[in-house]
PDB file of C-alpha atoms and ligand atoms in Angstrom:
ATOM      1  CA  UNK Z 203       0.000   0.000   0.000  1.00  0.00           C
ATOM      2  CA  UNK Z 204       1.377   3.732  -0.941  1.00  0.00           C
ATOM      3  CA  UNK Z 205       1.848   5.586   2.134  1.00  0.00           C
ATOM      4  CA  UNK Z 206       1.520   8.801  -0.087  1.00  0.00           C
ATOM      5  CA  UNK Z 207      -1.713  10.250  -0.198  1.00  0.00           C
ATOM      6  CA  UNK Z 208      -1.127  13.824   1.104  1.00  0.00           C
ATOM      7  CA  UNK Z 209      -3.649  15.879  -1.284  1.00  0.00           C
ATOM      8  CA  UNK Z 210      -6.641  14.931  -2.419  1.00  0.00           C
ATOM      9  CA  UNK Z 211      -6.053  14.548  -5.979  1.00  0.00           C
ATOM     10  CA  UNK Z 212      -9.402  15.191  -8.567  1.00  0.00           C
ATOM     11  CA  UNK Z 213     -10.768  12.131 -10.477  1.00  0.00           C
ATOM     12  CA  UNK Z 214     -10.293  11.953 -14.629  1.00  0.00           C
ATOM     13  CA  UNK Z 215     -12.070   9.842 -16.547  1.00  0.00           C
ATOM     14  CA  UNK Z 216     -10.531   9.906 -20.198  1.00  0.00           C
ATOM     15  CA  UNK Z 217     -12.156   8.127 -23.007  1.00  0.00           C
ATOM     16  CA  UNK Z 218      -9.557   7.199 -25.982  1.00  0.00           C
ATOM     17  CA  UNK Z 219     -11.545   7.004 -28.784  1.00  0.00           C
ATOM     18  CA  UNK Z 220      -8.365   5.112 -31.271  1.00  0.00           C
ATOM     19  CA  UNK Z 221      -8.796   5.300 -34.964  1.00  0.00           C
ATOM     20  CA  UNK Z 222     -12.774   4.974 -34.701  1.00  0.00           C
ATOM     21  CA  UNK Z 223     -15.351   7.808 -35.597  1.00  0.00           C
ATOM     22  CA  UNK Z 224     -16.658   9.312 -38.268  1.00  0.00           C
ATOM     23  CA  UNK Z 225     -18.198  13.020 -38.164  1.00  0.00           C
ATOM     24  CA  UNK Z 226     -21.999  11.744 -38.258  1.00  0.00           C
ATOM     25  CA  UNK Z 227     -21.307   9.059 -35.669  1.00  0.00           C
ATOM     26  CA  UNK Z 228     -18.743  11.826 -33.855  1.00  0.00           C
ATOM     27  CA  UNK Z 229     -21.531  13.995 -33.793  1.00  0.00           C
ATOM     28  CA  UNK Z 230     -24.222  11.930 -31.507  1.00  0.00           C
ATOM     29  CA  UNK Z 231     -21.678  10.665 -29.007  1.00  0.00           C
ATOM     30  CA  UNK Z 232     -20.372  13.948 -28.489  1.00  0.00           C
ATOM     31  CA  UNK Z 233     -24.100  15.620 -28.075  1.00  0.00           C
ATOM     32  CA  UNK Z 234     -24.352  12.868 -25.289  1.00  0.00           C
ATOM     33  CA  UNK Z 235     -21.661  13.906 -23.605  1.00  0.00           C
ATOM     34  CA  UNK Z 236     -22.670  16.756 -23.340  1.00  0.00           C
ATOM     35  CA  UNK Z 237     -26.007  16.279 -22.447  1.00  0.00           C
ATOM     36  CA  UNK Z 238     -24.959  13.794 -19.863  1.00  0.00           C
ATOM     37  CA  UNK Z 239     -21.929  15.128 -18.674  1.00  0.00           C
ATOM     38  CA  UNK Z 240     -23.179  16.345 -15.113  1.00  0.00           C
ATOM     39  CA  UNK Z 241     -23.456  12.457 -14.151  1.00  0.00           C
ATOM     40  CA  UNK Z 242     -19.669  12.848 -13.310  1.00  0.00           C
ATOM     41  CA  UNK Z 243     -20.210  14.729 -10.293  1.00  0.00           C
ATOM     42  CA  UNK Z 244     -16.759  16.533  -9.821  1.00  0.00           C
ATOM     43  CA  UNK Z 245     -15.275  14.116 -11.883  1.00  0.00           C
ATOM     44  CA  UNK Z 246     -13.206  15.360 -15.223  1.00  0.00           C
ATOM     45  CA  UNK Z 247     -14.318  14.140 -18.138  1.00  0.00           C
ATOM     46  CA  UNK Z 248     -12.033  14.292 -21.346  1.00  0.00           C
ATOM     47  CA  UNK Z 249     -11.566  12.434 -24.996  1.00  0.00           C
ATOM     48  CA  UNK Z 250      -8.322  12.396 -26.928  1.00  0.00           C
ATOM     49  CA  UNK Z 251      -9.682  11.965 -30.454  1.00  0.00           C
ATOM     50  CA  UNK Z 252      -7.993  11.154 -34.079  1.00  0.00           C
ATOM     51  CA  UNK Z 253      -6.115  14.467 -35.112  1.00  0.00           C
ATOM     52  CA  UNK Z 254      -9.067  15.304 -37.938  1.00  0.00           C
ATOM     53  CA  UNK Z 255     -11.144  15.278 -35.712  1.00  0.00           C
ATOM     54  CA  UNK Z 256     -10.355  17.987 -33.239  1.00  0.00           C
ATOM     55  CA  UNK Z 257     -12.070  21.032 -34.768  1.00  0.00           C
ATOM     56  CA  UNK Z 258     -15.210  19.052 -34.704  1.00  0.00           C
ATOM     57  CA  UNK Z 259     -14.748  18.325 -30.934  1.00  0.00           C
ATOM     58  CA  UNK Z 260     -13.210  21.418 -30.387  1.00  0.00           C
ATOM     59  CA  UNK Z 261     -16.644  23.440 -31.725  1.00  0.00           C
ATOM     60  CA  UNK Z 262     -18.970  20.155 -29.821  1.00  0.00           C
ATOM     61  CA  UNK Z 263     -17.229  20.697 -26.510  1.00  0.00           C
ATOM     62  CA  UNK Z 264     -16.358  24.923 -26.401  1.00  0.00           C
ATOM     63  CA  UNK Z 265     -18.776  25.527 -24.335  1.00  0.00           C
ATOM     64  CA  UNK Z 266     -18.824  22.345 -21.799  1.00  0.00           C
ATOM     65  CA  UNK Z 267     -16.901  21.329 -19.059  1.00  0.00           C
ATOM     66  CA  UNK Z 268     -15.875  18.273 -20.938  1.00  0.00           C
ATOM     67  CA  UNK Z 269     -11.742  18.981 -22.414  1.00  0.00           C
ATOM     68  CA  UNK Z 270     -10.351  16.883 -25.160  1.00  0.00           C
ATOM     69  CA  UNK Z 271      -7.025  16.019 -26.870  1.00  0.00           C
ATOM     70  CA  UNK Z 272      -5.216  14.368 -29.545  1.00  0.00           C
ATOM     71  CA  UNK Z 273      -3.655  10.221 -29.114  1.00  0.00           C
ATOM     72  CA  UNK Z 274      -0.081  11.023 -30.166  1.00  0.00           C
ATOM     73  CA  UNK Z 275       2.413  14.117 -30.686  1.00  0.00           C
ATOM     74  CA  UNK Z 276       5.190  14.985 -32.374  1.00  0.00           C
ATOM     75  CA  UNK Z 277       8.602  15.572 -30.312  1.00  0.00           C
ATOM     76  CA  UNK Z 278       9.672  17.976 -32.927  1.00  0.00           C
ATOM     77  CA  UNK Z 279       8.304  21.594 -32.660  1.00  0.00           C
ATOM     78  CA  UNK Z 280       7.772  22.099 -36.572  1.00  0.00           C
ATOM     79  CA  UNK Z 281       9.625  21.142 -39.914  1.00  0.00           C
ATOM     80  CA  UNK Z 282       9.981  18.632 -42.256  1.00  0.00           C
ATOM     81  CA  UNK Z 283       8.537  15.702 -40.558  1.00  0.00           C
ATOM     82  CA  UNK Z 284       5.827  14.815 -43.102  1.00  0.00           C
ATOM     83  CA  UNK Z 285       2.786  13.026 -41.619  1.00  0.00           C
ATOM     84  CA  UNK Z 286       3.962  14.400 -38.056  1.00  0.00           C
ATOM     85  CA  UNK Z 287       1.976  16.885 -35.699  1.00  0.00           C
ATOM     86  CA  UNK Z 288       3.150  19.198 -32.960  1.00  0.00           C
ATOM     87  CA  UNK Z 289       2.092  19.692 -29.974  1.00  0.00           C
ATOM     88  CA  UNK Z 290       1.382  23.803 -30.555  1.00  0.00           C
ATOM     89  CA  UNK Z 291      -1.111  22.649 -33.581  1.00  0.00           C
ATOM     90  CA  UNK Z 292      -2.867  20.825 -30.755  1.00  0.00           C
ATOM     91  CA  UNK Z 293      -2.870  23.716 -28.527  1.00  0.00           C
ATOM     92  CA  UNK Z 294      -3.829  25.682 -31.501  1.00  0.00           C
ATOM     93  CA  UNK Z 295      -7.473  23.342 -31.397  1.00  0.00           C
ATOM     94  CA  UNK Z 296      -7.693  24.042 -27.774  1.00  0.00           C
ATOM     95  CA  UNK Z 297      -6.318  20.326 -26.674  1.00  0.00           C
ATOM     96  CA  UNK Z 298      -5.569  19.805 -23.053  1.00  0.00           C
ATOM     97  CA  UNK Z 299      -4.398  16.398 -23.468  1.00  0.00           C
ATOM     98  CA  UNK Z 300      -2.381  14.269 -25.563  1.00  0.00           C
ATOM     99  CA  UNK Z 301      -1.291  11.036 -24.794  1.00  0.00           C
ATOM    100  CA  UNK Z 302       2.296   9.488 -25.089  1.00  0.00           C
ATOM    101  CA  UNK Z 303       3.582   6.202 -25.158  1.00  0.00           C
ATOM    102  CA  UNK Z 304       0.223   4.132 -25.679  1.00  0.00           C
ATOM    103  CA  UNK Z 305       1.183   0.828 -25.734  1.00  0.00           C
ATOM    104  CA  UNK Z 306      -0.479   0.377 -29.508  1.00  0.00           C
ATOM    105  CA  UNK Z 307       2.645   2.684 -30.631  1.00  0.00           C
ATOM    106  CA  UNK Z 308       5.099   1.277 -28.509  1.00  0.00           C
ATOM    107  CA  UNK Z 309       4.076  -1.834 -30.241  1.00  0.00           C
ATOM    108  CA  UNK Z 310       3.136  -0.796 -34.036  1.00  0.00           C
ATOM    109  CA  UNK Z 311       5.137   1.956 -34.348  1.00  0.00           C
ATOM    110  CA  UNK Z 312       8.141   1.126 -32.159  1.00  0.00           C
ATOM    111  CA  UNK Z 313       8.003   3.987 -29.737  1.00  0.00           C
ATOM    112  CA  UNK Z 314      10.954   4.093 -27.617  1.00  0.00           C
ATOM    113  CA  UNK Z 315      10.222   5.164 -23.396  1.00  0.00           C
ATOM    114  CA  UNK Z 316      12.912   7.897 -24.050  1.00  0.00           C
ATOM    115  CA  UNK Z 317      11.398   8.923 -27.505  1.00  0.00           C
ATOM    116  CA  UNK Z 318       7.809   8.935 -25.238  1.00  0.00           C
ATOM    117  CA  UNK Z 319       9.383  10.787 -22.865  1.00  0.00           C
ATOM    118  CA  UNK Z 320      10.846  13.491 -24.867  1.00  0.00           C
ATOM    119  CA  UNK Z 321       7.201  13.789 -26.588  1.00  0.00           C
ATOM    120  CA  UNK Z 322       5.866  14.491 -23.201  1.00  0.00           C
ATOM    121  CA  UNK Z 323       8.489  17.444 -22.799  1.00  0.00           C
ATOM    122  CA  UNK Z 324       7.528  18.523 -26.145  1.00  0.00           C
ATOM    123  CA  UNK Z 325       3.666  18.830 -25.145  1.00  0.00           C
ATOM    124  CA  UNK Z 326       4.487  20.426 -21.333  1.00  0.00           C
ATOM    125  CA  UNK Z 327       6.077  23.036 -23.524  1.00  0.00           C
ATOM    126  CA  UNK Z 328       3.353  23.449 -25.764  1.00  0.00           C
ATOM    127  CA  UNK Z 329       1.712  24.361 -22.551  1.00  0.00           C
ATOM    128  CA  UNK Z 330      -0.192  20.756 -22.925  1.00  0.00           C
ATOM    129  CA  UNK Z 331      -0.966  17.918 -20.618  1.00  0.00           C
ATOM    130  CA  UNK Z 332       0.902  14.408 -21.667  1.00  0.00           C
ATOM    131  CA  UNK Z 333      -0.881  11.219 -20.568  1.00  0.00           C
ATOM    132  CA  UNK Z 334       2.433   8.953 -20.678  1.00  0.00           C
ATOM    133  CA  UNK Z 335       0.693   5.895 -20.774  1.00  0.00           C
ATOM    134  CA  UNK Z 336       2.804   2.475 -19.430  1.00  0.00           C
ATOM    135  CA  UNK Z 337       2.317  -1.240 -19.037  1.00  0.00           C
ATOM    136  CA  UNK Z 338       3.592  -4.494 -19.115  1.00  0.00           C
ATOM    137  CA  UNK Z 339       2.748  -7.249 -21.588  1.00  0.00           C
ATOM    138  CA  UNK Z 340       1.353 -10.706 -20.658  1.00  0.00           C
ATOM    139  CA  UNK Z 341       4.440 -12.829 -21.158  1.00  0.00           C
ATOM    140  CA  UNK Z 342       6.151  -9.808 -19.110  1.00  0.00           C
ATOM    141  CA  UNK Z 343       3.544 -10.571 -16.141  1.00  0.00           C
ATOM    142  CA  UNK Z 344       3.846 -14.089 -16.925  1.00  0.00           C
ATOM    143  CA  UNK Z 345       7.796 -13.958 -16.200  1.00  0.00           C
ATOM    144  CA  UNK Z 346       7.559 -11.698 -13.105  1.00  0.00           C
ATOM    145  CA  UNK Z 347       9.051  -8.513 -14.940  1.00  0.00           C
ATOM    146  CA  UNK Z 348       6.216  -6.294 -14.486  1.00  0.00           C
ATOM    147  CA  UNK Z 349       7.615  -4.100 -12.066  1.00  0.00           C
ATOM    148  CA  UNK Z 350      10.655  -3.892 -13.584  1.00  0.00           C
ATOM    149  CA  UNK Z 351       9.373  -3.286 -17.291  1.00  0.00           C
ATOM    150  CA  UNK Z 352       6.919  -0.078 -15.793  1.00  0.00           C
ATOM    151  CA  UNK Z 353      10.083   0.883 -13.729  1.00  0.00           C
ATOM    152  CA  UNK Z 354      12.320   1.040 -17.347  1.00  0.00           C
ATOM    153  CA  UNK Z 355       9.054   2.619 -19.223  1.00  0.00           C
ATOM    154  CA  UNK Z 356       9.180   5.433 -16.258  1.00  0.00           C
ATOM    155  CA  UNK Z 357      12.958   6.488 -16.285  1.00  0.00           C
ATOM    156  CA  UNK Z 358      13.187   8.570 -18.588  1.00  0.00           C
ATOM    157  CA  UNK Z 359       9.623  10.195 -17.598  1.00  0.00           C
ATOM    158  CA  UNK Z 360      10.744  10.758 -14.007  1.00  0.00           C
ATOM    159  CA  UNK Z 361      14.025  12.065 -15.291  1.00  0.00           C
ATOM    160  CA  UNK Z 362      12.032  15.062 -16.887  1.00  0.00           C
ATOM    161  CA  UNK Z 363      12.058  16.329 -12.896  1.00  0.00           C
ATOM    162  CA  UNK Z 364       9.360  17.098 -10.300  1.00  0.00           C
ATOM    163  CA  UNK Z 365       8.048  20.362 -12.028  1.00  0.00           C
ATOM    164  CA  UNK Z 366       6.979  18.467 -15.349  1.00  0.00           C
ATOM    165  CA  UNK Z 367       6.081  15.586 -13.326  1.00  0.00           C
ATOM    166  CA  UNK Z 368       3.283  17.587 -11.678  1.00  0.00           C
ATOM    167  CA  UNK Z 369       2.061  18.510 -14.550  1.00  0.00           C
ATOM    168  CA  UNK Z 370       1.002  15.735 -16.452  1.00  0.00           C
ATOM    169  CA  UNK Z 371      -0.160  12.484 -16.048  1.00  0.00           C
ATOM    170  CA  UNK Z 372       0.555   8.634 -15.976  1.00  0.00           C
ATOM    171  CA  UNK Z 373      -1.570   5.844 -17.504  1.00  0.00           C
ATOM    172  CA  UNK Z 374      -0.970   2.425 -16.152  1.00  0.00           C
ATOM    173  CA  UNK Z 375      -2.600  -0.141 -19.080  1.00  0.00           C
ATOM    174  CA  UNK Z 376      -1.560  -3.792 -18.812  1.00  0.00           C
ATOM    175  CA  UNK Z 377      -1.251  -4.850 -22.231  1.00  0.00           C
ATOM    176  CA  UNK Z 378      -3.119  -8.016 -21.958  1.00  0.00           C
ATOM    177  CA  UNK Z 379      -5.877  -5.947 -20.333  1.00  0.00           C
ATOM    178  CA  UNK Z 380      -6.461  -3.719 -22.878  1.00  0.00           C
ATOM    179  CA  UNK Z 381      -9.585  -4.539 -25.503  1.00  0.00           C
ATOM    180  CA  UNK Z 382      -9.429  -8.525 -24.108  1.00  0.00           C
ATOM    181  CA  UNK Z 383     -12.270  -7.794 -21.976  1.00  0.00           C
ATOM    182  CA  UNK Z 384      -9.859  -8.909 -19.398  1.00  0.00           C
ATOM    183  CA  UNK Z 385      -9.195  -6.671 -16.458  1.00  0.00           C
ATOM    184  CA  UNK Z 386      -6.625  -6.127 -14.059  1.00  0.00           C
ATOM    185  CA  UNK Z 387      -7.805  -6.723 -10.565  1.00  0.00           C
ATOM    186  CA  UNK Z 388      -8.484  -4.107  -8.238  1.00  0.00           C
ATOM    187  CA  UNK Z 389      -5.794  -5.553  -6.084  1.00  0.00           C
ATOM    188  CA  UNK Z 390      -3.362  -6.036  -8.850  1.00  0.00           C
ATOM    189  CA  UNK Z 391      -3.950  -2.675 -10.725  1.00  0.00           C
ATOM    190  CA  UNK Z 392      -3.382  -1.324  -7.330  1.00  0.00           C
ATOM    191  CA  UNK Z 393      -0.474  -3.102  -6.658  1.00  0.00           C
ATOM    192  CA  UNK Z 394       0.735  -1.634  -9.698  1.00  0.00           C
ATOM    193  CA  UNK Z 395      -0.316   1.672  -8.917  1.00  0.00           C
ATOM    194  CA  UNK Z 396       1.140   2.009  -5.500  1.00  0.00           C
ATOM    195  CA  UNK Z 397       4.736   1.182  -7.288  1.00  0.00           C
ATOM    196  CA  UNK Z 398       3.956   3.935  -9.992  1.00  0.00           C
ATOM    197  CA  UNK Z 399       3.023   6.341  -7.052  1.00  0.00           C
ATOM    198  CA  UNK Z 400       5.958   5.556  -4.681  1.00  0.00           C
ATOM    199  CA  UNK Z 401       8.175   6.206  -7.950  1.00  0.00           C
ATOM    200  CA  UNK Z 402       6.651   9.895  -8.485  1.00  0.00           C
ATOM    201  CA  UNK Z 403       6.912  10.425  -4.663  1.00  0.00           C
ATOM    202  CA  UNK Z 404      11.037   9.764  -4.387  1.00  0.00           C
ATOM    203  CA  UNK Z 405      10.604  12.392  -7.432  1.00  0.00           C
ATOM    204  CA  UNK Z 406       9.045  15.073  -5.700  1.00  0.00           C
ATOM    205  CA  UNK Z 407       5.642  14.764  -7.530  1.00  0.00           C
ATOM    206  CA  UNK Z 408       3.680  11.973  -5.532  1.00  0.00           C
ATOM    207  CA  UNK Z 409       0.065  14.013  -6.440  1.00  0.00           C
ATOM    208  CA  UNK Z 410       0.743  13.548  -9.720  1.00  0.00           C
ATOM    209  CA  UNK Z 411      -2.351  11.392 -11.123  1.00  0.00           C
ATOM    210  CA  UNK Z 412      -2.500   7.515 -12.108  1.00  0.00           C
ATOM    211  CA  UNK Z 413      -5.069   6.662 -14.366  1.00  0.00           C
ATOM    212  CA  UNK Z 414      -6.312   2.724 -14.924  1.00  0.00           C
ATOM    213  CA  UNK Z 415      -6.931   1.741 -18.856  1.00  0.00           C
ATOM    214  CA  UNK Z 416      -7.888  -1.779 -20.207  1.00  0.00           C
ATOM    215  CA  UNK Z 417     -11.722  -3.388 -20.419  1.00  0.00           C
ATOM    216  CA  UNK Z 418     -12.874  -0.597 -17.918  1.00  0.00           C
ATOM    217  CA  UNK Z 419     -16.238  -0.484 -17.817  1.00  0.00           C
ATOM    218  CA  UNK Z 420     -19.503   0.640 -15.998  1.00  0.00           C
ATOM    219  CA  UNK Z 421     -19.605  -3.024 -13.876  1.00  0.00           C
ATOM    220  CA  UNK Z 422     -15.889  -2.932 -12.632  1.00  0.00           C
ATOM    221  CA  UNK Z 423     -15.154   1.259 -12.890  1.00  0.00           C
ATOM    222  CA  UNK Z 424     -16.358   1.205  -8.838  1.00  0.00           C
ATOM    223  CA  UNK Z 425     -14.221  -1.584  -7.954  1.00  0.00           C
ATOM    224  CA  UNK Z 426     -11.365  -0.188  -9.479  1.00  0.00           C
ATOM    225  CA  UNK Z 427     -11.776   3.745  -8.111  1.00  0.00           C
ATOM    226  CA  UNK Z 428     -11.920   2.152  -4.641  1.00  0.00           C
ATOM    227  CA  UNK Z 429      -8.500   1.679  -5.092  1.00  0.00           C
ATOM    228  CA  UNK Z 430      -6.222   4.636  -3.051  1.00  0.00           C
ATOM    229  CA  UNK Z 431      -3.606   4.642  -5.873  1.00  0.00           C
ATOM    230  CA  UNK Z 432      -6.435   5.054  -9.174  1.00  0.00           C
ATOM    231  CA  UNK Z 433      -7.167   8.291  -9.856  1.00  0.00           C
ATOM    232  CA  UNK Z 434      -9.136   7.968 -12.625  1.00  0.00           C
ATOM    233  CA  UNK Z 435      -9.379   5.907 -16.090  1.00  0.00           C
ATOM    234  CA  UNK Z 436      -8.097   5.932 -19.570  1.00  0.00           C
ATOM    235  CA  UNK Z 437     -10.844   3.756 -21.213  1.00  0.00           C
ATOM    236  CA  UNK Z 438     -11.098   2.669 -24.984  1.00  0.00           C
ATOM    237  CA  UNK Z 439     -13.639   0.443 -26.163  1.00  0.00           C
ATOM    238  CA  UNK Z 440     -16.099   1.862 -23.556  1.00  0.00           C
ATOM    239  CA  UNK Z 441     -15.819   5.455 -24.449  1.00  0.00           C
ATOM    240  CA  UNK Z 442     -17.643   5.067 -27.932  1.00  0.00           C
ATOM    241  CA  UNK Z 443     -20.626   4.406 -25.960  1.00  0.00           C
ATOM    242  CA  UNK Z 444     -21.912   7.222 -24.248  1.00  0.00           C
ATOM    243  CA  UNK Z 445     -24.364   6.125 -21.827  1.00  0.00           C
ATOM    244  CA  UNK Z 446     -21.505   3.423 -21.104  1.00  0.00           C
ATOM    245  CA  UNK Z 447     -18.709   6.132 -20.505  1.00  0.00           C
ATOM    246  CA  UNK Z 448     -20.901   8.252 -18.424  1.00  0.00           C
ATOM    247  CA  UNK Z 449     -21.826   5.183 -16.450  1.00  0.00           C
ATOM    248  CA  UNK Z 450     -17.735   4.471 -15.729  1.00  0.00           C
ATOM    249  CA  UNK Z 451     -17.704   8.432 -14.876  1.00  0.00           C
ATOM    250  CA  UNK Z 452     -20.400   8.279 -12.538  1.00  0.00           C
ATOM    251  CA  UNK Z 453     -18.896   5.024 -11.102  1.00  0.00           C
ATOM    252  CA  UNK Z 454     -15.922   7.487 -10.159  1.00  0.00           C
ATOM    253  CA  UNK Z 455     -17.972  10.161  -8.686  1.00  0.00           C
TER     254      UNK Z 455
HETATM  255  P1  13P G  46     -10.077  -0.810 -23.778  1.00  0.00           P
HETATM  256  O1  13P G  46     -10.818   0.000 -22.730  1.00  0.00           O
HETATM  257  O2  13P G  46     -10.839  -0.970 -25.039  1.00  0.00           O
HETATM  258  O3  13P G  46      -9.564  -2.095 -23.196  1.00  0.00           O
HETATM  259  O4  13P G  46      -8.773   0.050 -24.180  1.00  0.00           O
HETATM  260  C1  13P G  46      -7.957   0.561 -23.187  1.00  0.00           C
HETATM  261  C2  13P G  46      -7.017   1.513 -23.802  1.00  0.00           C
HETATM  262  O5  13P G  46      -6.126   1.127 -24.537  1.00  0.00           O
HETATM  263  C3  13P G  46      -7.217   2.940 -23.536  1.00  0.00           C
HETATM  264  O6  13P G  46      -6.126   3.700 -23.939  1.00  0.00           O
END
């Protein structure tokens, strides 16, 4: 169990929507949100979206308290990088959020934990949040590394120092978890996220917030927000469906 749990730290539930959506079926589920949003209580409620889509959210959410962002960044700040986007064209679209490091680019795209890293200090000085996103695989679990592969993922992230620590965020998503329909425990996610939090603590940022992603839903959300260490969750499959995303939120709340 973390002994550090000195502030109370705000709840964020985070839907990421992958490479799904189209601007008709974009346009419903957002209305939804916003219609249902309040079911959150206190809770923050956010989307990180494919990159065409951001002006549509962008004009959708303006005027809720629902914030958004993008599912990747570039770590360069402009250039010839065909194909890549920086993180002060997501600011431009009003983002908040961008996550780094998702395990589907780790894996497809071969994104390094220092490369994921460095595109979190590229978004903290775009004046954006990163959501540096870590988690071991099953045959990683399976061989007792898990610890030590989320230790290695975090380095270079803690090396960025206590003052960018505190401002973004970490998402712990088991790989085998993630769109299996298999979730972590409570107690192991926990386990996990105790680890995670005693890390940011020895570096000066232990309020910094740990989010839960893989097969959250509405049925195990509770469970899993009981936890001390889970501040939140980073939720995929789930967050297509409105009434099932606000359900998870409300779980939180
Ligand atoms: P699922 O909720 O579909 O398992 O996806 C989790 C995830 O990868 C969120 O980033």
């Amino acid at each position: 169990m973390s002994q550090v749990h000195s502030q109370p730290r705000t709840r964020l539930v985070m839907g990421n929507w992958k490479m799904h959506g189209s601007l008709a079926e974009n346009a419903a589920l957002l209305a939804d949100l916003a219609a249902g949003q309040g079911r959150g209580g206190a809770t923050e409620l956010a989307v990180t979206v494919p990159f065409p889509y951001l002006a549509q959210v962008r004009e959708a959410l303006a005027d809720t308290p629902l914030s958004w962002g993008a599912q990747d960044v570039s770590v360069h700040e402009r250039g010839a990088y065909t194909g890549e986007v920086s993180a002060a064209m997501l600011a431009d679209f009003g983002c908040t959020w961008v996550l780094c490091g998702h395990s589907e680019r780790r894996a497809l795209h071969g994104e390094s934990s220092a490369l994921v890293a460095a595109k979190a200090a590229a978004a903290l000085a775009a004046g954006l949040t990163p959501v540096v996103c870590v988690g071991e695989t099953l045959s990683d679990r399976d061989a007792g590394d898990a610890e030590c592969v989320i230790g290695d993922q975090l380095e270079p992230v803690l090396a960025l120092g206590a003052e960018a620590l505190s401002r973004l965020v970490i998402a712990y998503e088991p790989v085998w978890a993630i769109g299996t329909g298999r979730t972590a425990s409570p107690e192991q996610a926990q386990a996990i996220h105790a680890l995670i939090r005693a890390a940011l603590g020895k570096s000066g940022a232990a309020n910094t917030r740990v989010l839960y992603g893989g097969s959250v839903k509405a049925t195990n959300a509770a469970a899993l927000f009981a936890q001390p260490d889970i501040d939140g969750a980073l939720v995929g499959g789930a967050s297509l469906v409105a009434e099932e995303f606000l359900n998870i939120a409300a779980a939180v709340a």
